[in-house]
């Protein structure tokens, strides 16, 4: 495992992303992000560069170019 100072705990990663810790756990369970485990206590740990990649992918426009815009009523 890499050095532990390269990782963020759940609460730190959630704050970094601007979501709740439970949302981050749900994303990990859904396979949207990978959680690494602490070798001693088994806690979830997240690499900051992987969190940055998640943020970048969320900010990219969708590939459909907005093909289904909502129609005004």
XYZ file of C-alpha atoms in Angstrom:
73
model
C 0.000 0.000 0.000
C 1.153 3.545 -0.685
C 2.034 5.913 2.105
C -0.985 6.627 4.258
C -0.498 10.410 4.055
C -1.592 10.192 0.399
C -5.078 9.159 1.508
C -8.089 10.929 3.011
C -10.472 9.427 5.559
C -14.192 9.294 4.757
C -15.000 12.529 6.583
C -12.081 14.367 4.953
C -12.919 13.061 1.481
C -16.601 13.929 1.899
C -15.728 17.480 2.906
C -13.308 17.728 -0.025
C -16.081 16.699 -2.441
C -18.826 18.694 -0.715
C -21.013 15.673 0.042
C -21.982 13.788 3.176
C -19.912 10.828 4.372
C -22.902 8.544 3.735
C -23.083 9.729 0.116
C -19.423 8.880 -0.311
C -19.989 5.415 1.186
C -22.957 4.895 -1.162
C -20.830 5.897 -4.167
C -18.201 3.390 -3.095
C -20.821 0.649 -2.722
C -22.225 1.525 -6.173
C -18.751 1.320 -7.734
C -18.533 5.016 -8.638
C -15.317 5.408 -6.644
C -12.759 3.040 -5.196
C -12.150 2.951 -1.478
C -8.849 1.566 -0.293
C -8.686 -0.019 3.146
C -6.358 0.911 5.971
C -4.046 -2.068 6.522
C -4.476 -2.068 10.299
C -8.032 -0.988 11.071
C -9.839 -1.589 7.749
C -11.230 1.956 7.507
C -12.079 3.325 4.069
C -9.441 5.614 2.586
C -9.628 7.644 -0.609
C -6.770 8.899 -2.770
C -7.014 12.611 -3.459
C -6.074 12.223 -7.133
C -8.939 9.740 -7.587
C -11.302 12.244 -5.956
C -10.004 14.918 -8.337
C -10.762 12.609 -11.285
C -14.294 12.101 -9.963
C -14.797 15.862 -9.721
C -13.475 16.384 -13.245
C -15.773 13.733 -14.697
C -18.754 15.288 -12.928
C -17.952 18.699 -14.415
C -17.608 17.499 -18.010
C -20.645 18.044 -20.223
C -22.558 14.888 -21.045
C -21.719 13.144 -24.305
C -25.293 13.442 -25.633
C -24.886 17.220 -25.904
C -28.123 17.839 -24.047
C -30.244 15.912 -26.544
C -33.130 15.672 -24.083
C -33.631 19.174 -22.726
C -36.714 19.715 -20.620
C -39.535 21.327 -22.529
C -41.002 24.468 -20.998
C -44.620 24.198 -19.942
